[in-house]
DNA sequence: GCTGAAAAGCTCTGCTA
DNA sequence: TAGCAGAGCTTTTCAGC
Protein backbone atom coordinates (compact mmCIF):
# COMPACT_ATOMS: atom_id res chain seq x y z
CA UNK A 1 0.00 0.00 0.00
CA UNK A 2 2.19 2.82 1.29
CA UNK A 3 0.64 5.06 -1.36
CA UNK A 4 -2.37 7.27 -0.82
CA UNK A 5 -4.41 7.70 -3.97
CA UNK A 6 -5.74 11.12 -4.82
CA UNK A 7 -8.45 12.07 -7.28
CA UNK A 8 -6.05 12.24 -10.18
CA UNK A 9 -4.75 8.73 -9.51
CA UNK A 10 -8.31 7.44 -9.47
CA UNK A 11 -9.07 9.19 -12.73
CA UNK A 12 -5.95 7.70 -14.29
CA UNK A 13 -6.90 4.22 -13.14
CA UNK A 14 -10.48 4.60 -14.30
CA UNK A 15 -9.34 5.65 -17.76
CA UNK A 16 -6.69 2.96 -18.02
CA UNK A 17 -9.11 0.24 -16.99
CA UNK A 18 -11.24 1.04 -20.02
CA UNK A 19 -8.48 1.95 -22.45
CA UNK A 20 -5.41 -0.08 -21.64
CA UNK A 21 -3.35 1.33 -24.43
CA UNK A 22 -4.16 4.98 -24.00
CA UNK A 23 -1.07 7.01 -24.85
CA UNK A 24 0.47 8.75 -21.88
CA UNK A 25 0.18 12.11 -23.59
CA UNK A 26 -3.55 11.77 -24.11
CA UNK A 27 -4.07 10.33 -20.65
CA UNK A 28 -2.24 13.32 -19.22
CA UNK A 29 -4.43 15.81 -20.99
CA UNK A 30 -7.60 13.94 -19.97
CA UNK A 31 -6.70 14.13 -16.29
CA UNK A 32 -5.34 17.67 -16.52
CA UNK A 33 -1.63 17.02 -16.12
CA UNK A 34 1.33 17.36 -18.39
CA UNK A 35 2.96 14.23 -19.70
CA UNK A 36 5.80 13.78 -17.26
CA UNK A 37 3.99 13.68 -13.91
CA UNK A 38 1.37 11.49 -15.53
CA UNK A 39 3.84 8.84 -16.59
CA UNK A 40 5.48 9.01 -13.19
CA UNK A 41 2.18 8.37 -11.49
CA UNK A 42 1.41 5.41 -13.71
CA UNK A 43 4.80 3.94 -12.96
CA UNK A 44 4.29 4.43 -9.24
CA UNK A 45 0.89 2.76 -9.47
CA UNK A 46 2.45 -0.19 -11.24
CA UNK A 47 5.22 -0.51 -8.72
CA UNK A 48 2.90 -0.26 -5.74
CA UNK A 49 0.88 -3.15 -7.16
CA UNK A 50 -2.35 -1.32 -7.91
CA UNK A 51 -1.93 -2.23 -11.55
CA UNK A 52 -1.78 -5.98 -11.91
CA UNK A 53 -1.11 -6.00 -15.63
CA UNK A 54 -2.29 -5.15 -19.09
CA UNK A 55 -4.40 -7.36 -21.31
CA UNK A 56 -5.65 -7.46 -24.85
CA UNK A 57 -9.26 -8.56 -25.01
CA UNK A 58 -10.15 -10.78 -27.93
CA UNK A 59 -13.60 -11.36 -29.32
CA UNK A 60 -14.53 -15.03 -28.72
CA UNK A 61 -17.01 -15.03 -31.60
CA UNK A 62 -14.21 -14.41 -34.06
CA UNK A 63 -12.52 -17.60 -32.89
CA UNK A 64 -15.62 -19.79 -33.02
CA UNK A 65 -15.77 -19.92 -29.24
CA UNK A 66 -19.52 -19.93 -28.93
CA UNK A 67 -20.24 -21.78 -25.75
CA UNK A 68 -19.65 -20.38 -22.28
CA UNK A 69 -20.57 -22.67 -19.41
CA UNK A 70 -20.52 -22.40 -15.66
CA UNK A 71 -19.85 -25.73 -14.02
CA UNK A 72 -20.44 -26.35 -10.36
CA UNK A 73 -18.31 -29.14 -8.98
CA UNK A 74 -18.74 -31.01 -5.72
CA UNK A 75 -15.85 -33.08 -4.39
CA UNK A 76 -16.08 -36.24 -2.28
CA UNK A 77 -13.37 -35.45 0.20
CA UNK A 78 -11.82 -32.17 1.14
CA UNK A 79 -8.27 -32.94 2.11
CA UNK A 80 -5.75 -30.31 1.14
CA UNK A 81 -4.04 -32.68 -1.23
CA UNK A 82 -7.22 -33.30 -3.18
CA UNK A 83 -8.10 -29.63 -3.40
CA UNK A 84 -4.58 -28.77 -4.50
CA UNK A 85 -4.63 -31.41 -7.20
CA UNK A 86 -7.97 -30.18 -8.49
CA UNK A 87 -6.89 -26.55 -8.52
CA UNK A 88 -3.65 -27.33 -10.24
CA UNK A 89 -5.39 -29.29 -12.97
CA UNK A 90 -8.01 -26.60 -13.61
CA UNK A 91 -5.34 -23.90 -13.70
CA UNK A 92 -3.58 -25.76 -16.46
CA UNK A 93 -6.54 -25.86 -18.85
CA UNK A 94 -6.82 -22.94 -21.26
CA UNK A 95 -10.57 -23.30 -21.63
CA UNK A 96 -11.07 -22.73 -17.90
CA UNK A 97 -11.24 -18.95 -17.59
CA UNK A 98 -12.25 -18.85 -13.95
CA UNK A 99 -12.07 -21.31 -11.12
CA UNK A 100 -13.02 -20.48 -7.57
CA UNK A 101 -13.73 -22.18 -4.30
CA UNK A 102 -17.22 -21.27 -3.08
CA UNK A 103 -19.18 -21.10 0.11
CA UNK A 104 -22.93 -20.70 0.43
CA UNK A 105 -23.64 -23.15 -2.33
CA UNK A 106 -23.82 -26.91 -2.30
CA UNK A 107 -20.93 -26.96 -4.75
CA UNK A 108 -17.29 -26.65 -3.78
CA UNK A 109 -15.95 -25.11 -6.98
CA UNK A 110 -17.37 -23.09 -9.80
CA UNK A 111 -15.66 -23.09 -13.18
CA UNK A 112 -16.24 -20.79 -16.11
CA UNK A 113 -15.38 -22.58 -19.29
CA UNK A 114 -15.19 -21.25 -22.85
CA UNK A 115 -15.23 -23.69 -25.76
CA UNK A 116 -16.23 -23.89 -29.42
CA UNK A 117 -19.38 -25.93 -29.15
CA UNK A 118 -21.22 -28.65 -27.26
CA UNK A 119 -18.93 -31.30 -28.69
CA UNK A 120 -15.88 -29.55 -27.25
CA UNK A 121 -17.71 -29.09 -23.99
CA UNK A 122 -18.39 -32.81 -23.84
CA UNK A 123 -14.72 -33.50 -24.45
CA UNK A 124 -13.77 -31.13 -21.66
CA UNK A 125 -16.11 -32.89 -19.26
CA UNK A 126 -15.11 -36.40 -20.19
CA UNK A 127 -11.42 -35.97 -20.76
CA UNK A 128 -10.46 -33.26 -18.31
CA UNK A 129 -13.01 -32.81 -15.58
CA UNK A 130 -14.39 -36.25 -14.80
CA UNK A 131 -10.95 -37.79 -15.01
CA UNK A 132 -10.19 -35.95 -11.76
CA UNK A 133 -10.24 -38.06 -8.62
CA UNK A 134 -12.92 -37.67 -5.96
CA UNK A 135 -15.57 -35.77 -7.87
CA UNK A 136 -18.96 -36.24 -6.21
CA UNK A 137 -21.12 -34.29 -8.62
CA UNK A 138 -21.22 -31.81 -11.51
CA UNK A 139 -23.90 -29.38 -12.64
CA UNK A 140 -23.53 -27.31 -15.79
CA UNK A 141 -25.33 -24.14 -16.84
CA UNK A 142 -24.91 -22.58 -20.26
CA UNK A 143 -24.79 -18.93 -21.11
CA UNK A 144 -27.57 -17.89 -23.48
CA UNK A 145 -26.63 -14.23 -23.50
CA UNK A 146 -23.70 -12.30 -22.11
CA UNK A 147 -25.37 -9.16 -20.87
CA UNK A 148 -22.22 -7.77 -19.31
CA UNK A 149 -18.66 -9.00 -19.02
CA UNK A 150 -16.23 -6.39 -17.86
CA UNK A 151 -12.74 -6.46 -16.43
CA UNK A 152 -13.00 -3.06 -14.75
CA UNK A 153 -13.43 -3.14 -11.00
CA UNK A 154 -15.45 -0.54 -9.08
CA UNK A 155 -13.26 2.31 -7.86
CA UNK A 156 -14.05 4.85 -5.15
CA UNK A 157 -15.87 7.75 -6.75
CA UNK A 158 -13.05 10.19 -5.99
CA UNK B 1 -13.89 -12.64 -40.77
CA UNK B 2 -12.45 -12.30 -44.25
CA UNK B 3 -9.02 -12.83 -42.73
CA UNK B 4 -7.30 -16.17 -42.41
CA UNK B 5 -5.03 -16.33 -39.40
CA UNK B 6 -1.65 -17.95 -39.77
CA UNK B 7 0.71 -19.15 -37.07
CA UNK B 8 2.32 -15.77 -36.65
CA UNK B 9 -1.03 -14.07 -36.12
CA UNK B 10 -1.90 -16.61 -33.45
CA UNK B 11 1.44 -16.06 -31.75
CA UNK B 12 0.87 -12.32 -31.80
CA UNK B 13 -2.58 -12.69 -30.29
CA UNK B 14 -1.37 -15.11 -27.64
CA UNK B 15 1.35 -12.71 -26.57
CA UNK B 16 -0.88 -9.67 -26.62
CA UNK B 17 -3.54 -11.40 -24.54
CA UNK B 18 -1.02 -11.80 -21.76
CA UNK B 19 0.90 -8.58 -22.22
CA UNK B 20 -1.45 -5.94 -23.53
CA UNK B 21 1.13 -3.21 -23.58
CA UNK B 22 3.94 -5.12 -25.20
CA UNK B 23 5.83 -2.72 -27.45
CA UNK B 24 5.50 -3.51 -31.11
CA UNK B 25 9.23 -3.82 -31.49
CA UNK B 26 9.54 -6.47 -28.82
CA UNK B 27 6.46 -8.27 -30.05
CA UNK B 28 7.99 -8.36 -33.50
CA UNK B 29 11.19 -9.92 -32.30
CA UNK B 30 9.30 -12.49 -30.21
CA UNK B 31 7.33 -13.69 -33.22
CA UNK B 32 10.28 -13.49 -35.59
CA UNK B 33 9.29 -10.50 -37.68
CA UNK B 34 10.64 -7.02 -38.01
CA UNK B 35 8.65 -4.14 -36.61
CA UNK B 36 6.72 -2.96 -39.61
CA UNK B 37 4.97 -6.13 -40.77
CA UNK B 38 4.21 -6.83 -37.14
CA UNK B 39 2.45 -3.54 -36.55
CA UNK B 40 0.60 -3.96 -39.82
CA UNK B 41 -0.68 -7.35 -38.69
CA UNK B 42 -1.83 -5.99 -35.35
CA UNK B 43 -3.69 -3.20 -37.08
CA UNK B 44 -5.34 -5.68 -39.44
CA UNK B 45 -6.38 -7.82 -36.49
CA UNK B 46 -7.91 -4.82 -34.78
CA UNK B 47 -9.79 -3.75 -37.88
CA UNK B 48 -11.10 -7.24 -38.56
CA UNK B 49 -12.54 -7.31 -35.05
CA UNK B 50 -10.40 -10.08 -33.58
CA UNK B 51 -9.12 -7.62 -31.01
CA UNK B 52 -12.01 -6.25 -28.99
CA UNK B 53 -9.97 -3.82 -26.94
CA UNK B 54 -7.22 -3.27 -24.44
CA UNK B 55 -7.60 -3.24 -20.67
CA UNK B 56 -5.59 -2.47 -17.60
CA UNK B 57 -6.13 -5.05 -14.88
CA UNK B 58 -6.20 -3.71 -11.35
CA UNK B 59 -5.66 -5.69 -8.20
CA UNK B 60 -8.92 -5.71 -6.20
CA UNK B 61 -7.09 -6.34 -2.92
CA UNK B 62 -5.36 -2.98 -3.21
CA UNK B 63 -8.74 -1.29 -3.33
CA UNK B 64 -10.27 -3.12 -0.37
CA UNK B 65 -12.54 -5.08 -2.67
CA UNK B 66 -12.49 -8.31 -0.74
CA UNK B 67 -15.79 -9.95 -1.48
CA UNK B 68 -16.67 -11.59 -4.76
CA UNK B 69 -20.12 -13.12 -4.97
CA UNK B 70 -22.05 -15.03 -7.58
CA UNK B 71 -25.76 -14.35 -7.38
CA UNK B 72 -28.32 -16.48 -9.13
CA UNK B 73 -31.54 -14.63 -9.84
CA UNK B 74 -34.89 -16.06 -10.82
CA UNK B 75 -37.53 -13.78 -12.30
CA UNK B 76 -41.30 -14.12 -11.96
CA UNK B 77 -42.25 -13.36 -15.52
CA UNK B 78 -40.19 -13.48 -18.66
CA UNK B 79 -41.60 -10.85 -20.91
CA UNK B 80 -39.06 -9.03 -23.04
CA UNK B 81 -39.77 -5.77 -21.26
CA UNK B 82 -38.95 -7.25 -17.87
CA UNK B 83 -35.78 -8.91 -19.08
CA UNK B 84 -34.66 -5.71 -20.77
CA UNK B 85 -35.26 -3.66 -17.65
CA UNK B 86 -33.32 -6.11 -15.52
CA UNK B 87 -30.39 -6.23 -17.93
CA UNK B 88 -30.25 -2.49 -18.27
CA UNK B 89 -30.18 -2.01 -14.52
CA UNK B 90 -27.46 -4.60 -13.96
CA UNK B 91 -25.38 -3.14 -16.76
CA UNK B 92 -25.43 0.21 -15.03
CA UNK B 93 -23.95 -1.00 -11.75
CA UNK B 94 -20.17 -0.86 -11.45
CA UNK B 95 -20.01 -3.65 -8.90
CA UNK B 96 -21.65 -6.07 -11.34
CA UNK B 97 -18.72 -7.43 -13.34
CA UNK B 98 -20.65 -10.11 -15.20
CA UNK B 99 -24.28 -10.66 -15.92
CA UNK B 100 -25.57 -13.45 -18.09
CA UNK B 101 -28.77 -15.19 -18.98
CA UNK B 102 -28.50 -18.90 -18.24
CA UNK B 103 -30.05 -22.16 -19.30
CA UNK B 104 -29.66 -25.50 -17.58
CA UNK B 105 -30.08 -24.01 -14.14
CA UNK B 106 -33.17 -23.10 -12.20
CA UNK B 107 -31.99 -19.50 -12.21
CA UNK B 108 -32.49 -17.08 -15.08
CA UNK B 109 -29.51 -14.83 -14.52
CA UNK B 110 -26.15 -15.16 -12.87
CA UNK B 111 -24.34 -12.08 -11.63
CA UNK B 112 -20.75 -11.76 -10.53
CA UNK B 113 -20.45 -8.95 -8.05
CA UNK B 114 -17.34 -7.40 -6.50
CA UNK B 115 -17.68 -5.30 -3.35
CA UNK B 116 -15.68 -4.25 -0.31
CA UNK B 117 -17.30 -6.37 2.35
CA UNK B 118 -20.47 -8.03 3.51
CA UNK B 119 -21.97 -4.71 4.47
CA UNK B 120 -21.56 -3.42 0.92
CA UNK B 121 -22.94 -6.67 -0.40
CA UNK B 122 -26.03 -6.25 1.76
CA UNK B 123 -26.48 -2.74 0.40
CA UNK B 124 -26.20 -4.04 -3.14
CA UNK B 125 -28.88 -6.65 -2.49
CA UNK B 126 -31.28 -4.35 -0.70
CA UNK B 127 -30.82 -1.17 -2.65
CA UNK B 128 -30.06 -2.37 -6.15
CA UNK B 129 -31.10 -5.96 -6.70
CA UNK B 130 -34.27 -6.50 -4.73
CA UNK B 131 -35.63 -3.15 -5.79
CA UNK B 132 -36.03 -4.65 -9.25
CA UNK B 133 -39.53 -5.64 -10.23
CA UNK B 134 -40.57 -9.27 -10.62
CA UNK B 135 -37.77 -11.05 -8.83
CA UNK B 136 -38.88 -14.50 -7.76
CA UNK B 137 -35.78 -15.63 -5.93
CA UNK B 138 -32.09 -15.01 -5.22
CA UNK B 139 -29.29 -17.32 -4.17
CA UNK B 140 -25.82 -16.05 -3.35
CA UNK B 141 -22.51 -17.87 -3.21
CA UNK B 142 -19.30 -16.28 -1.99
CA UNK B 143 -15.83 -16.78 -3.33
CA UNK B 144 -13.46 -18.17 -0.71
CA UNK B 145 -10.51 -18.45 -3.05
CA UNK B 146 -9.93 -17.27 -6.60
CA UNK B 147 -7.94 -20.13 -8.02
CA UNK B 148 -7.89 -18.74 -11.53
CA UNK B 149 -9.31 -15.62 -13.13
CA UNK B 150 -7.99 -14.94 -16.59
CA UNK B 151 -9.09 -12.80 -19.49
CA UNK B 152 -7.23 -14.79 -22.13
CA UNK B 153 -9.39 -17.00 -24.28
CA UNK B 154 -8.20 -20.35 -25.65
CA UNK B 155 -6.69 -19.99 -29.12
CA UNK B 156 -6.08 -22.73 -31.66
CA UNK B 157 -2.67 -24.20 -30.99
CA UNK B 158 -1.31 -23.03 -34.36
C1' DG C 1 5.01 17.78 -6.77
C1' DC C 2 4.29 20.23 -11.35
C1' DT C 3 6.14 22.35 -15.79
C1' DG C 4 8.79 22.62 -19.93
C1' DA C 5 12.34 21.35 -23.04
C1' DA C 6 15.60 18.08 -24.89
C1' DA C 7 17.18 13.35 -25.74
C1' DA C 8 16.15 8.75 -26.59
C1' DG C 9 13.06 5.43 -28.22
C1' DC C 10 9.10 3.77 -30.62
C1' DT C 11 5.64 3.58 -34.40
C1' DC C 12 4.04 4.19 -38.79
C1' DT C 13 4.15 4.88 -43.85
C1' DG C 14 5.89 4.61 -48.27
C1' DC C 15 9.34 2.36 -51.02
C1' DT C 16 11.99 -1.63 -52.67
C1' DA C 17 12.43 -6.28 -53.37
C1' DT D 1 4.19 -9.99 -47.92
C1' DA D 2 8.81 -8.93 -45.63
C1' DG D 3 12.45 -5.47 -44.71
C1' DC D 4 14.44 -0.76 -44.72
C1' DA D 5 14.66 4.05 -43.76
C1' DG D 6 12.94 8.52 -42.60
C1' DA D 7 9.32 11.43 -40.53
C1' DG D 8 6.47 12.13 -36.66
C1' DC D 9 5.12 11.20 -32.20
C1' DT D 10 5.70 9.45 -27.40
C1' DT D 11 8.09 8.71 -23.33
C1' DT D 12 11.37 9.86 -20.03
C1' DT D 13 14.83 12.46 -17.73
C1' DC D 14 16.54 16.64 -15.95
C1' DA D 15 16.66 21.48 -14.43
C1' DG D 16 13.83 25.07 -12.44
C1' DC D 17 9.87 26.60 -9.82
GROMACS .gro file of C-alpha atoms in nm, chain A residues 1 5 10 13-14 16-24 42 46 48-65 70 72 80 84 87-88 90-106 109-110 112 114-115 139-157, chain B residues 1 5 10 13-14 16-24 42 46 48-65 70 72 80 84 87-88 90-106 109-110 112 114-115 139-157:
model
  162
    1UNK     CA    1   0.000   0.000   0.000
    5UNK     CA    2  -0.441   0.770  -0.397
   10UNK     CA    3  -0.831   0.744  -0.947
   13UNK     CA    4  -0.690   0.422  -1.314
   14UNK     CA    5  -1.048   0.460  -1.430
   16UNK     CA    6  -0.669   0.296  -1.802
   17UNK     CA    7  -0.911   0.024  -1.699
   18UNK     CA    8  -1.124   0.104  -2.002
   19UNK     CA    9  -0.848   0.195  -2.245
   20UNK     CA   10  -0.541  -0.008  -2.164
   21UNK     CA   11  -0.335   0.133  -2.443
   22UNK     CA   12  -0.416   0.498  -2.400
   23UNK     CA   13  -0.107   0.701  -2.485
   24UNK     CA   14   0.047   0.875  -2.188
   42UNK     CA   15   0.141   0.541  -1.371
   46UNK     CA   16   0.245  -0.019  -1.124
   48UNK     CA   17   0.290  -0.026  -0.574
   49UNK     CA   18   0.088  -0.315  -0.716
   50UNK     CA   19  -0.235  -0.132  -0.791
   51UNK     CA   20  -0.193  -0.223  -1.155
   52UNK     CA   21  -0.178  -0.598  -1.191
   53UNK     CA   22  -0.111  -0.600  -1.563
   54UNK     CA   23  -0.229  -0.515  -1.909
   55UNK     CA   24  -0.440  -0.736  -2.131
   56UNK     CA   25  -0.565  -0.746  -2.485
   57UNK     CA   26  -0.926  -0.856  -2.501
   58UNK     CA   27  -1.015  -1.078  -2.793
   59UNK     CA   28  -1.360  -1.136  -2.932
   60UNK     CA   29  -1.453  -1.503  -2.872
   61UNK     CA   30  -1.701  -1.503  -3.160
   62UNK     CA   31  -1.421  -1.441  -3.406
   63UNK     CA   32  -1.252  -1.760  -3.289
   64UNK     CA   33  -1.562  -1.979  -3.302
   65UNK     CA   34  -1.577  -1.992  -2.924
   70UNK     CA   35  -2.052  -2.240  -1.566
   72UNK     CA   36  -2.044  -2.635  -1.036
   80UNK     CA   37  -0.575  -3.031   0.114
   84UNK     CA   38  -0.458  -2.877  -0.450
   87UNK     CA   39  -0.689  -2.655  -0.852
   88UNK     CA   40  -0.365  -2.733  -1.024
   90UNK     CA   41  -0.801  -2.660  -1.361
   91UNK     CA   42  -0.534  -2.390  -1.370
   92UNK     CA   43  -0.358  -2.576  -1.646
   93UNK     CA   44  -0.654  -2.586  -1.885
   94UNK     CA   45  -0.682  -2.294  -2.126
   95UNK     CA   46  -1.057  -2.330  -2.163
   96UNK     CA   47  -1.107  -2.273  -1.790
   97UNK     CA   48  -1.124  -1.895  -1.759
   98UNK     CA   49  -1.225  -1.885  -1.395
   99UNK     CA   50  -1.207  -2.131  -1.112
  100UNK     CA   51  -1.302  -2.048  -0.757
  101UNK     CA   52  -1.373  -2.218  -0.430
  102UNK     CA   53  -1.722  -2.127  -0.308
  103UNK     CA   54  -1.918  -2.110   0.011
  104UNK     CA   55  -2.293  -2.070   0.043
  105UNK     CA   56  -2.364  -2.315  -0.233
  106UNK     CA   57  -2.382  -2.691  -0.230
  109UNK     CA   58  -1.595  -2.511  -0.698
  110UNK     CA   59  -1.737  -2.309  -0.980
  112UNK     CA   60  -1.624  -2.079  -1.611
  114UNK     CA   61  -1.519  -2.125  -2.285
  115UNK     CA   62  -1.523  -2.369  -2.576
  139UNK     CA   63  -2.390  -2.938  -1.264
  140UNK     CA   64  -2.353  -2.731  -1.579
  141UNK     CA   65  -2.533  -2.414  -1.684
  142UNK     CA   66  -2.491  -2.258  -2.026
  143UNK     CA   67  -2.479  -1.893  -2.111
  144UNK     CA   68  -2.757  -1.789  -2.348
  145UNK     CA   69  -2.663  -1.423  -2.350
  146UNK     CA   70  -2.370  -1.230  -2.211
  147UNK     CA   71  -2.537  -0.916  -2.087
  148UNK     CA   72  -2.222  -0.777  -1.931
  149UNK     CA   73  -1.866  -0.900  -1.902
  150UNK     CA   74  -1.623  -0.639  -1.786
  151UNK     CA   75  -1.274  -0.646  -1.643
  152UNK     CA   76  -1.300  -0.306  -1.475
  153UNK     CA   77  -1.343  -0.314  -1.100
  154UNK     CA   78  -1.545  -0.054  -0.908
  155UNK     CA   79  -1.326   0.231  -0.786
  156UNK     CA   80  -1.405   0.485  -0.515
  157UNK     CA   81  -1.587   0.775  -0.675
  159UNK     CA   82  -1.389  -1.264  -4.077
  163UNK     CA   83  -0.503  -1.633  -3.940
  168UNK     CA   84  -0.190  -1.661  -3.345
  171UNK     CA   85  -0.258  -1.269  -3.029
  172UNK     CA   86  -0.137  -1.511  -2.764
  174UNK     CA   87  -0.088  -0.967  -2.662
  175UNK     CA   88  -0.354  -1.140  -2.454
  176UNK     CA   89  -0.102  -1.180  -2.176
  177UNK     CA   90   0.090  -0.858  -2.222
  178UNK     CA   91  -0.145  -0.594  -2.353
  179UNK     CA   92   0.113  -0.321  -2.358
  180UNK     CA   93   0.394  -0.512  -2.520
  181UNK     CA   94   0.583  -0.272  -2.745
  182UNK     CA   95   0.550  -0.351  -3.111
  200UNK     CA   96  -0.183  -0.599  -3.535
  204UNK     CA   97  -0.791  -0.482  -3.478
  206UNK     CA   98  -1.110  -0.724  -3.856
  207UNK     CA   99  -1.254  -0.731  -3.505
  208UNK     CA  100  -1.040  -1.008  -3.358
  209UNK     CA  101  -0.912  -0.762  -3.101
  210UNK     CA  102  -1.201  -0.625  -2.899
  211UNK     CA  103  -0.997  -0.382  -2.694
  212UNK     CA  104  -0.722  -0.327  -2.444
  213UNK     CA  105  -0.760  -0.324  -2.067
  214UNK     CA  106  -0.559  -0.247  -1.760
  215UNK     CA  107  -0.613  -0.505  -1.488
  216UNK     CA  108  -0.620  -0.371  -1.135
  217UNK     CA  109  -0.566  -0.569  -0.820
  218UNK     CA  110  -0.892  -0.571  -0.620
  219UNK     CA  111  -0.709  -0.634  -0.292
  220UNK     CA  112  -0.536  -0.298  -0.321
  221UNK     CA  113  -0.874  -0.129  -0.333
  222UNK     CA  114  -1.027  -0.312  -0.037
  223UNK     CA  115  -1.254  -0.508  -0.267
  228UNK     CA  116  -2.205  -1.503  -0.758
  230UNK     CA  117  -2.832  -1.648  -0.913
  238UNK     CA  118  -3.906  -0.903  -2.304
  242UNK     CA  119  -3.466  -0.571  -2.077
  245UNK     CA  120  -3.039  -0.623  -1.793
  246UNK     CA  121  -3.025  -0.249  -1.827
  248UNK     CA  122  -2.746  -0.460  -1.396
  249UNK     CA  123  -2.538  -0.314  -1.676
  250UNK     CA  124  -2.543   0.021  -1.503
  251UNK     CA  125  -2.395  -0.100  -1.175
  252UNK     CA  126  -2.017  -0.086  -1.145
  253UNK     CA  127  -2.001  -0.365  -0.890
  254UNK     CA  128  -2.165  -0.607  -1.134
  255UNK     CA  129  -1.872  -0.743  -1.334
  256UNK     CA  130  -2.065  -1.011  -1.520
  257UNK     CA  131  -2.428  -1.066  -1.592
  258UNK     CA  132  -2.557  -1.345  -1.809
  259UNK     CA  133  -2.877  -1.519  -1.898
  260UNK     CA  134  -2.850  -1.890  -1.824
  261UNK     CA  135  -3.005  -2.216  -1.930
  262UNK     CA  136  -2.966  -2.550  -1.758
  263UNK     CA  137  -3.008  -2.401  -1.414
  264UNK     CA  138  -3.317  -2.310  -1.220
  267UNK     CA  139  -2.951  -1.483  -1.452
  268UNK     CA  140  -2.615  -1.516  -1.287
  270UNK     CA  141  -2.075  -1.176  -1.053
  272UNK     CA  142  -1.734  -0.740  -0.650
  273UNK     CA  143  -1.768  -0.530  -0.335
  297UNK     CA  144  -2.929  -1.732  -0.417
  298UNK     CA  145  -2.582  -1.605  -0.335
  299UNK     CA  146  -2.251  -1.787  -0.321
  300UNK     CA  147  -1.930  -1.628  -0.199
  301UNK     CA  148  -1.583  -1.678  -0.333
  302UNK     CA  149  -1.346  -1.817  -0.071
  303UNK     CA  150  -1.051  -1.845  -0.305
  304UNK     CA  151  -0.993  -1.727  -0.660
  305UNK     CA  152  -0.794  -2.013  -0.802
  306UNK     CA  153  -0.789  -1.874  -1.153
  307UNK     CA  154  -0.931  -1.562  -1.313
  308UNK     CA  155  -0.799  -1.494  -1.659
  309UNK     CA  156  -0.909  -1.280  -1.949
  310UNK     CA  157  -0.723  -1.479  -2.213
  311UNK     CA  158  -0.939  -1.700  -2.428
  312UNK     CA  159  -0.820  -2.035  -2.565
  313UNK     CA  160  -0.669  -1.999  -2.912
  314UNK     CA  161  -0.608  -2.273  -3.166
  315UNK     CA  162  -0.267  -2.420  -3.099
   0.00000   0.00000   0.00000
